[in-house]
mmCIF file of C-alpha atoms and ligand atoms in Angstrom:
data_model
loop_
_atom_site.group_PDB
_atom_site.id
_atom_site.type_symbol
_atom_site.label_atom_id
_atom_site.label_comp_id
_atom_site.label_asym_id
_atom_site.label_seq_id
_atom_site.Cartn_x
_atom_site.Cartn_y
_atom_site.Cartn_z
ATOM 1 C CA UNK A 759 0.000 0.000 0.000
ATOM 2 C CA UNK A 760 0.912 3.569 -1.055
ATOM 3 C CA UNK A 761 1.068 6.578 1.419
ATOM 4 C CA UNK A 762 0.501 10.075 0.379
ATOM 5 C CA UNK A 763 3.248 11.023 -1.683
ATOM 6 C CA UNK A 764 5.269 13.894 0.289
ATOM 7 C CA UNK A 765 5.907 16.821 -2.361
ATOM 8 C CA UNK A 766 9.448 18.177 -1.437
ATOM 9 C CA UNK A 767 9.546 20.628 -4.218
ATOM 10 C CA UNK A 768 11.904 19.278 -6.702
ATOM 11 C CA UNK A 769 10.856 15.568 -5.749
ATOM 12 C CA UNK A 770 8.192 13.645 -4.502
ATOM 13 C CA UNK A 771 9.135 10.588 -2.320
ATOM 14 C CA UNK A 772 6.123 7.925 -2.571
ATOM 15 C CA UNK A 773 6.340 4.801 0.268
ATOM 16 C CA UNK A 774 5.468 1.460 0.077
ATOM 17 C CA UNK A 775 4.336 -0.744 2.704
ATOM 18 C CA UNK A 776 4.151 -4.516 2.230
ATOM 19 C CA UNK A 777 2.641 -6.231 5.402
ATOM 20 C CA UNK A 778 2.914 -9.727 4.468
ATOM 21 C CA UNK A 779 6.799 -11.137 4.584
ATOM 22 C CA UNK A 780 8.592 -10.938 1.938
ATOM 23 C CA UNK A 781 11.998 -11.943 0.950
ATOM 24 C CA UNK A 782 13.750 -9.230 -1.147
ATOM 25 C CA UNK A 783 13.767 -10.671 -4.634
ATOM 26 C CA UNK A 784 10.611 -10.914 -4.924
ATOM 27 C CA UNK A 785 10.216 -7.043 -4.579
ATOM 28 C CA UNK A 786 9.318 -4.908 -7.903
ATOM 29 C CA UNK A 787 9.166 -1.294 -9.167
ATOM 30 C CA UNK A 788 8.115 -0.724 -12.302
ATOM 31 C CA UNK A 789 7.992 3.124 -13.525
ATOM 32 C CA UNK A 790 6.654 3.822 -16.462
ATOM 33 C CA UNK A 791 3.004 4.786 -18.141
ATOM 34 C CA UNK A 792 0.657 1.348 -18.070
ATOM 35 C CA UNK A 793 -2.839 0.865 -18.828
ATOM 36 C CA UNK A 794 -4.327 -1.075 -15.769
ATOM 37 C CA UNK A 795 -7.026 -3.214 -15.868
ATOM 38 C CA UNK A 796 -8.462 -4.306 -12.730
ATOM 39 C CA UNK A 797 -11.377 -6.922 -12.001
ATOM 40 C CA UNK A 798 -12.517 -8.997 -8.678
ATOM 41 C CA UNK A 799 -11.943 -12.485 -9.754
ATOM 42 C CA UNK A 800 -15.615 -13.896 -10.338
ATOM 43 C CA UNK A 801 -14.753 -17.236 -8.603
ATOM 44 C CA UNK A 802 -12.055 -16.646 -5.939
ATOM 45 C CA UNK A 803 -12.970 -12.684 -4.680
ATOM 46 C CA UNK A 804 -8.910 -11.839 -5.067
ATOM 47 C CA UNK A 805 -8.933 -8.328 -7.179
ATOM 48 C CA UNK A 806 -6.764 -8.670 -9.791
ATOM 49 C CA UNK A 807 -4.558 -5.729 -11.426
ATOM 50 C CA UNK A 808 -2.864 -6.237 -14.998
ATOM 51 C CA UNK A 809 -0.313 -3.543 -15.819
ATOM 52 C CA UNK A 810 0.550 -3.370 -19.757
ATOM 53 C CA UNK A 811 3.202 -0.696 -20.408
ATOM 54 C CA UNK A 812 2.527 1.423 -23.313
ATOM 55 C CA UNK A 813 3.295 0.400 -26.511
ATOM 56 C CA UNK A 814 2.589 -3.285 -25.766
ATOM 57 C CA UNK A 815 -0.212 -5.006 -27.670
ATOM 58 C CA UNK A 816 -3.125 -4.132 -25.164
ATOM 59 C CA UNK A 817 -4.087 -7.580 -26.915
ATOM 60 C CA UNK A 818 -1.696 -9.355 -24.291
ATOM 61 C CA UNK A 819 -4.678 -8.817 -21.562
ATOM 62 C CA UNK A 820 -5.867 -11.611 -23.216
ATOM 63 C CA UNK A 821 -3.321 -13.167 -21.664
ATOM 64 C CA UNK A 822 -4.080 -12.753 -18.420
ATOM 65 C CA UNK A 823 -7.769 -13.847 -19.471
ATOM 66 C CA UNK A 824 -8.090 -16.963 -17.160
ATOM 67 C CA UNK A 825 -6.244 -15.786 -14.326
ATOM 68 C CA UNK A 826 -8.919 -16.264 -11.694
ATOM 69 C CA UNK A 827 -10.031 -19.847 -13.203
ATOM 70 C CA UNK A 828 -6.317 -20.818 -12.294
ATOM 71 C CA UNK A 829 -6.154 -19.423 -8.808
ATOM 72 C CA UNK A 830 -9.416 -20.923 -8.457
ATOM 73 C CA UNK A 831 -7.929 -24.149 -9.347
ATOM 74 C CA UNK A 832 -4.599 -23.759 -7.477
ATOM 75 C CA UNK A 833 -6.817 -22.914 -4.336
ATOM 76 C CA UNK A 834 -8.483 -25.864 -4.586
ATOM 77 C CA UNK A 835 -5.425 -27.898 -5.124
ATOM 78 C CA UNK A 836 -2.850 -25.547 -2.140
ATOM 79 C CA UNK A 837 -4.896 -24.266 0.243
ATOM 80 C CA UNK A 838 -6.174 -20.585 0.539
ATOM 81 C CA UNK A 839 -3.848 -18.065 -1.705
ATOM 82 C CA UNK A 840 -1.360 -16.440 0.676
ATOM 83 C CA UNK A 841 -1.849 -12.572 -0.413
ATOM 84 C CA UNK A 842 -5.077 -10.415 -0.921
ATOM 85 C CA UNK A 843 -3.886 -9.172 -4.648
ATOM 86 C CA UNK A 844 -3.079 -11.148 -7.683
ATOM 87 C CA UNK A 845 -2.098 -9.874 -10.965
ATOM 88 C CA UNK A 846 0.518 -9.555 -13.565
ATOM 89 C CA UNK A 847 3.259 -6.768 -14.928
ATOM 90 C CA UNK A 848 4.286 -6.646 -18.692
ATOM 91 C CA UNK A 849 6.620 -4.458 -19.430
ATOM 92 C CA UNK A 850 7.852 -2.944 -22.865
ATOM 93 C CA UNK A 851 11.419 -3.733 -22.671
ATOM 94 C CA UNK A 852 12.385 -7.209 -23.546
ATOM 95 C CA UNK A 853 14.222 -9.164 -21.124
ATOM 96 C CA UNK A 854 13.081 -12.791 -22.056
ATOM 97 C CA UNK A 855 11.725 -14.562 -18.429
ATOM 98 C CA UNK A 856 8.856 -14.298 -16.057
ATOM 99 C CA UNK A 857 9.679 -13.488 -12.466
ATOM 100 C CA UNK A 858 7.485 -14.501 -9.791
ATOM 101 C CA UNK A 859 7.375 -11.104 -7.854
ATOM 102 C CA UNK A 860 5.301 -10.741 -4.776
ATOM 103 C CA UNK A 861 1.868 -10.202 -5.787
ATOM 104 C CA UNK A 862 2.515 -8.566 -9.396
ATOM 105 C CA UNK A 863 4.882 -11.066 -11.339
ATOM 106 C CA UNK A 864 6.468 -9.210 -14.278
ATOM 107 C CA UNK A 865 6.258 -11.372 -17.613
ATOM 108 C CA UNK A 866 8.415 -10.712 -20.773
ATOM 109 C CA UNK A 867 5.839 -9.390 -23.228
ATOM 110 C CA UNK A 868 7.114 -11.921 -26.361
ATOM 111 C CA UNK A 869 6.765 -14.783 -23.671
ATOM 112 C CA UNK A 870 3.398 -14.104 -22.564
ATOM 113 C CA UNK A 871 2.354 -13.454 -25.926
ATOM 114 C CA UNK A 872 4.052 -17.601 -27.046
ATOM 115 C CA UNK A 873 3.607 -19.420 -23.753
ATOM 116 C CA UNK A 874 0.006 -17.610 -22.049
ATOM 117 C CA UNK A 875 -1.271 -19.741 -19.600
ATOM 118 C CA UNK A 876 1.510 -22.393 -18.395
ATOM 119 C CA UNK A 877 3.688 -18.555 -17.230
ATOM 120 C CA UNK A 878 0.945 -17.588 -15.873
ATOM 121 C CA UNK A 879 0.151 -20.744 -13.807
ATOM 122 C CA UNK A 880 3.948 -20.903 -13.092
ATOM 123 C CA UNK A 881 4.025 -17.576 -11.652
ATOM 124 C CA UNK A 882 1.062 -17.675 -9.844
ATOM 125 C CA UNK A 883 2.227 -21.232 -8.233
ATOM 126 C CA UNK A 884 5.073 -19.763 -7.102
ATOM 127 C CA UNK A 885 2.795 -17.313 -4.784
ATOM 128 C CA UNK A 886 2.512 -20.001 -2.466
ATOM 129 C CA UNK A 887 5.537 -22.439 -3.201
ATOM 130 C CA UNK A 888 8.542 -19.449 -2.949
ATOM 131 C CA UNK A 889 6.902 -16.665 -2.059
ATOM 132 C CA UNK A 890 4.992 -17.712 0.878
ATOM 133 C CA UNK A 891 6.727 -20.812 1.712
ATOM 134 C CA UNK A 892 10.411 -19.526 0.863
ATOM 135 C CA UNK A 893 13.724 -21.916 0.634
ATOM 136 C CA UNK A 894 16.054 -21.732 3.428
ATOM 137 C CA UNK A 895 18.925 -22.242 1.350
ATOM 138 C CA UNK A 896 18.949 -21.682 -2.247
ATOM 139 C CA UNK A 897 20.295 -25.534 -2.889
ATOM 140 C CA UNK A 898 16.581 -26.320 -2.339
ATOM 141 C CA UNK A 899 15.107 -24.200 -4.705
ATOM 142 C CA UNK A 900 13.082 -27.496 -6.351
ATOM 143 C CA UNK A 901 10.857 -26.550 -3.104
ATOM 144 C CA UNK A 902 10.066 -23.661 -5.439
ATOM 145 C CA UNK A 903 10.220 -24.861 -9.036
ATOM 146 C CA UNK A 904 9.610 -28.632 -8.966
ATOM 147 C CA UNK A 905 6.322 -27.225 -7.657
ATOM 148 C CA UNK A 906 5.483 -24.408 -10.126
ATOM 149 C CA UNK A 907 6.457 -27.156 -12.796
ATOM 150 C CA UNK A 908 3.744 -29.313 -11.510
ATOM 151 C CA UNK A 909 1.449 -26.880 -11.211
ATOM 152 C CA UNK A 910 1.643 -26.183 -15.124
ATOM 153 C CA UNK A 911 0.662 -30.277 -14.842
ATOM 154 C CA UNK A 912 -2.285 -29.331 -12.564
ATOM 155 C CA UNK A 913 -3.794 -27.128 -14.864
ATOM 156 C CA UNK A 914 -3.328 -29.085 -17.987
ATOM 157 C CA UNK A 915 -5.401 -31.925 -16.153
ATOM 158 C CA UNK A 916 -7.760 -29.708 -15.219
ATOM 159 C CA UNK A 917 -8.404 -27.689 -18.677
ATOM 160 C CA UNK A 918 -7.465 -30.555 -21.267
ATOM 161 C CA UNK A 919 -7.825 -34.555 -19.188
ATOM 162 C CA UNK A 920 -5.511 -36.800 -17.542
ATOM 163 C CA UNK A 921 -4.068 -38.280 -20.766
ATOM 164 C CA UNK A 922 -2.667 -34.846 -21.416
ATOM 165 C CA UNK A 923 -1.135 -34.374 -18.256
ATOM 166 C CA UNK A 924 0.203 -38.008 -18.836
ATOM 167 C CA UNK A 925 1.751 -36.656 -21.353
ATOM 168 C CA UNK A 926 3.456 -33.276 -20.506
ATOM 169 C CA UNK A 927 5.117 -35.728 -17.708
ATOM 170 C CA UNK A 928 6.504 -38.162 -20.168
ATOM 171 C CA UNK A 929 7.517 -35.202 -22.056
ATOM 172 C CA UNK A 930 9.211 -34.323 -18.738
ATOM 173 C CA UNK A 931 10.533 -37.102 -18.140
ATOM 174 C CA UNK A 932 12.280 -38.097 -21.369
ATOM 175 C CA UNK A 933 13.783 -34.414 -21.220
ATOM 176 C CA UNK A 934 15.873 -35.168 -17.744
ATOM 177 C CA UNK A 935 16.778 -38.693 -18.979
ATOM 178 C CA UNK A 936 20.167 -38.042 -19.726
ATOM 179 C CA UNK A 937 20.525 -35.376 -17.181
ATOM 180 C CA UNK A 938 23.003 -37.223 -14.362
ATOM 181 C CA UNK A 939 22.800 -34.363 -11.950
ATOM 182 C CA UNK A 940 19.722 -34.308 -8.929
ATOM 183 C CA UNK A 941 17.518 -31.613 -7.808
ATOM 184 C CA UNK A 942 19.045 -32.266 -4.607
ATOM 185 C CA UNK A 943 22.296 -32.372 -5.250
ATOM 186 C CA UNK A 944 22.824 -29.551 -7.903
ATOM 187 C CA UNK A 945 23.395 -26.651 -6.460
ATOM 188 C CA UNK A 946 25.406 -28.209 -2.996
ATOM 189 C CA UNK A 947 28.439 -26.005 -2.274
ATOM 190 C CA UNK A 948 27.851 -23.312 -5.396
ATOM 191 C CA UNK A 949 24.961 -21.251 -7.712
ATOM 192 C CA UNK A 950 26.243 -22.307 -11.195
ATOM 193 C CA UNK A 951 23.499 -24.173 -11.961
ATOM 194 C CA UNK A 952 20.603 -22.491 -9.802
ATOM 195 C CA UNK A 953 18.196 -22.466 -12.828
ATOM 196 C CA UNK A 954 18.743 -26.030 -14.079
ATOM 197 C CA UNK A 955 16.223 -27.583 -15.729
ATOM 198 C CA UNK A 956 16.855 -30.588 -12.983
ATOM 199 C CA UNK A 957 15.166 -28.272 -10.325
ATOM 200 C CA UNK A 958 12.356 -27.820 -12.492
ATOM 201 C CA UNK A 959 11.810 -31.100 -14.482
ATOM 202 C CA UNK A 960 13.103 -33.780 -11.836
ATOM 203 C CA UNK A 961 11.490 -31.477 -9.346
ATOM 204 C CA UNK A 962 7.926 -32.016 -10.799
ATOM 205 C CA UNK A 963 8.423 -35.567 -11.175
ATOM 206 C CA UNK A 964 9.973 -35.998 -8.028
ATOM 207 C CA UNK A 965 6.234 -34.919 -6.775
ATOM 208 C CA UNK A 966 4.597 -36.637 -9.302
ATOM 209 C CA UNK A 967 6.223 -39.899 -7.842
ATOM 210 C CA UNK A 968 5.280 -38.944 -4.720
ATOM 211 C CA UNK A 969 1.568 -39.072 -5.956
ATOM 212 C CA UNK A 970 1.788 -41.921 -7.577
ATOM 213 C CA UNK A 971 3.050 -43.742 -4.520
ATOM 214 C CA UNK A 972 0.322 -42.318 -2.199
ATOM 215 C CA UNK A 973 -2.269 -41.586 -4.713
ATOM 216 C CA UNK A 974 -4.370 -38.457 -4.928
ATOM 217 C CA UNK A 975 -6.179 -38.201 -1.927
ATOM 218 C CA UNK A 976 -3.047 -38.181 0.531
ATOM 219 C CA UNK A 977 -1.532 -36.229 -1.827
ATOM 220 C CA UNK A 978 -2.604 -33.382 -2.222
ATOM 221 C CA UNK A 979 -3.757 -33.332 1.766
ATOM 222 C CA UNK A 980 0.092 -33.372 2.073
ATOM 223 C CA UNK A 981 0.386 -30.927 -0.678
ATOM 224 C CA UNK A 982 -2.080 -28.274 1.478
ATOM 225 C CA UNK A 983 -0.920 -29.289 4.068
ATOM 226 C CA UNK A 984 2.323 -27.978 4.002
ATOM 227 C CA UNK A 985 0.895 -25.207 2.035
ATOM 228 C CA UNK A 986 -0.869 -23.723 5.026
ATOM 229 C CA UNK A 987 1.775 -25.016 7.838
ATOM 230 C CA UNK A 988 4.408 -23.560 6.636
ATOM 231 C CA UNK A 989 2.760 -20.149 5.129
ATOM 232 C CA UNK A 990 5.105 -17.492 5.105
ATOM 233 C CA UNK A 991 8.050 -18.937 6.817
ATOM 234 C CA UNK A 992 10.947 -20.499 5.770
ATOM 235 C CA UNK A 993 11.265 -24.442 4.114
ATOM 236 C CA UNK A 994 13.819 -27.094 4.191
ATOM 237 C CA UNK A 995 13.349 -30.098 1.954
ATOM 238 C CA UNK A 996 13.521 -32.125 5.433
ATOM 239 C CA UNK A 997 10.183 -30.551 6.450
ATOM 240 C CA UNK A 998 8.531 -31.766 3.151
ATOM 241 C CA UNK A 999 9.796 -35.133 3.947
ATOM 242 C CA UNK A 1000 8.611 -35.358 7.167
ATOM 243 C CA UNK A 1001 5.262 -33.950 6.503
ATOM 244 C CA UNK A 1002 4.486 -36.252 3.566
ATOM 245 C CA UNK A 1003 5.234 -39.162 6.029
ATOM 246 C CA UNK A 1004 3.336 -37.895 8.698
ATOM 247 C CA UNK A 1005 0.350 -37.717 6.386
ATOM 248 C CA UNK A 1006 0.810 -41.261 4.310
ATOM 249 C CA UNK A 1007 1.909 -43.031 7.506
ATOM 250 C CA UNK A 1008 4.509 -44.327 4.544
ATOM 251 C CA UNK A 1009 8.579 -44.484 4.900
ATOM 252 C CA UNK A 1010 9.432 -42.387 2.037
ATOM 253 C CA UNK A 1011 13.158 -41.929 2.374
ATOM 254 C CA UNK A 1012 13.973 -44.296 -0.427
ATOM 255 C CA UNK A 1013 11.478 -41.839 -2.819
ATOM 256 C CA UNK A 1014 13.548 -38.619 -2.180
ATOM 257 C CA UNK A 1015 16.689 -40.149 -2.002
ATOM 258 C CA UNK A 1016 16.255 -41.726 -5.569
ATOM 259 C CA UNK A 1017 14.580 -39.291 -6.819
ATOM 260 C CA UNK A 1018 16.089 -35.954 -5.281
ATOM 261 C CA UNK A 1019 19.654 -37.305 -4.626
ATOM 262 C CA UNK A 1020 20.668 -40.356 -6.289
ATOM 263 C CA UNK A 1021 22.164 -39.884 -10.158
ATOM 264 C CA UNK A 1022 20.378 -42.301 -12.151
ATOM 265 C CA UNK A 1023 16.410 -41.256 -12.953
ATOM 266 C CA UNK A 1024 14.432 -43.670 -11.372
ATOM 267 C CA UNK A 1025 11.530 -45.289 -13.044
ATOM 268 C CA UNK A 1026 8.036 -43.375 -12.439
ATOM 269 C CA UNK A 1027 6.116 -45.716 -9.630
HETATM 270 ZN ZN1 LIG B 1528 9.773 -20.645 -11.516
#
């Protein structure tokens, strides 16, 4: 939230409160002339702001079309979203990702424009798993992408069936098969690697195997679970692991270790 901006005569100092915790990446300021468009999300209540610099395509709100259908949908699947805003930031300069900022993730406009919803579900996922529910240590930053990746799963079985879910994971899958380095294991001791496509691809899976093993039900109770638990705090890969066996009643250690730590991909149970 804005205060009144103080007028000092040759500047104007504006200041920004944020009341929820945050953890300093995931802070934004964007100056420049946007068109907003604002709406309460028919289906969750969350008011949601788009921001389109000038000179964009205003067609790129579009993009942002079924933004409320997929919190609706990540609610349902996480637990209660962790902010009261939602929205999205394009701006006109091209810098080529999406960045999951607090609140108002920034998109690269040619990005938005190719990959529309799976950003936007990736962004938005990342609300609760990395924003909310933030990585001690950046070695376990699968905690944040392995579950944005399987979010972009998530919605695919909702809008298009479980056969096409099926297969985005073999697509997945097949894509870290001759990748010998873990999600776990990647980034020990140095940040080279940070953005690997192990965190992201053997990170979904690894949760995807988790399913499998306990089926839906347990799940995603484990899933919300540690949503909600561990809402804005810190998260250690540990934690995960103890929840989900908490919640199956199931010895999982051989899972993670296989599929977080061990080199070889295991087979999907
Ligand atoms: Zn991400």
């Amino acid at each position: 939230a804005a205060a009144d901006p103080v007028d000092n005569g040759d500047t104007t100092t504006y200041t920004f409160t944020e009341d929820d915790l945050m953890a300093s990446y995931l802070a934004t300021v964007n100056i420049a002339q946007y068109k907003v468009r604002t709406e309460i999300g028919t289906k969750t209540g969350i008011p949601i702001s788009n921001y389109i610099e000038k000179g964009v395509p205003v067609s790129l709100f579009d993009a942002f079309a079924n933004q409320d259908e997929i919190l609706a949908m990540l609610i349902d699947r996480f637990g209660p979203y962790p902010y009261d805003e939602a929205g999205g930031i394009v701006p006109a300069a091209p810098f080529g990702f999406a960045l999951e900022t607090q609140t108002r993730p920034v998109y690269d406009k040619d990005m938005l424009a190719e990959v529309g919803d799976f950003v936007v579900v990736h962004e938005l996922a990342h609300q609760w798993f990395g924003n909310s529910l933030s990585p001690q240590t950046w070695d376990q930053i699968w905690l944040n992408e392995g579950f944005a990746t399987y979010a972009e799963v998530l919605w695919l079985e909702h809008t298009d069936g479980e056969a096409a879910a099926a297969g985005y994971i073999q697509t997945l899958y097949e894509s870290e098969k001759d990748f010998t380095t873990p999600p776990g294991v990647i980034n020990s001791g140095h940040s080279d690697d940070l953005f690997s496509s192990s965190v992201y691809y053997r990170g979904g899976l690894t949760l995807h195997a988790l399913r499998n093993t306990v089926g839906d039900k347990t799940f995603f109770e484990i899933i919300k679970t540690y949503a909600t638990q561990y809402a804005h705090s810190n998260v250690t890969t540990e934690d995960f692991i103890t929840l989900a066996e908490e919640i199956s009643g199931q010895s999982l250690d051989k899972l993670f270790d296989e599929w977080l730590y061990n080199d070889t991909l295991p087979e999907l149970p």
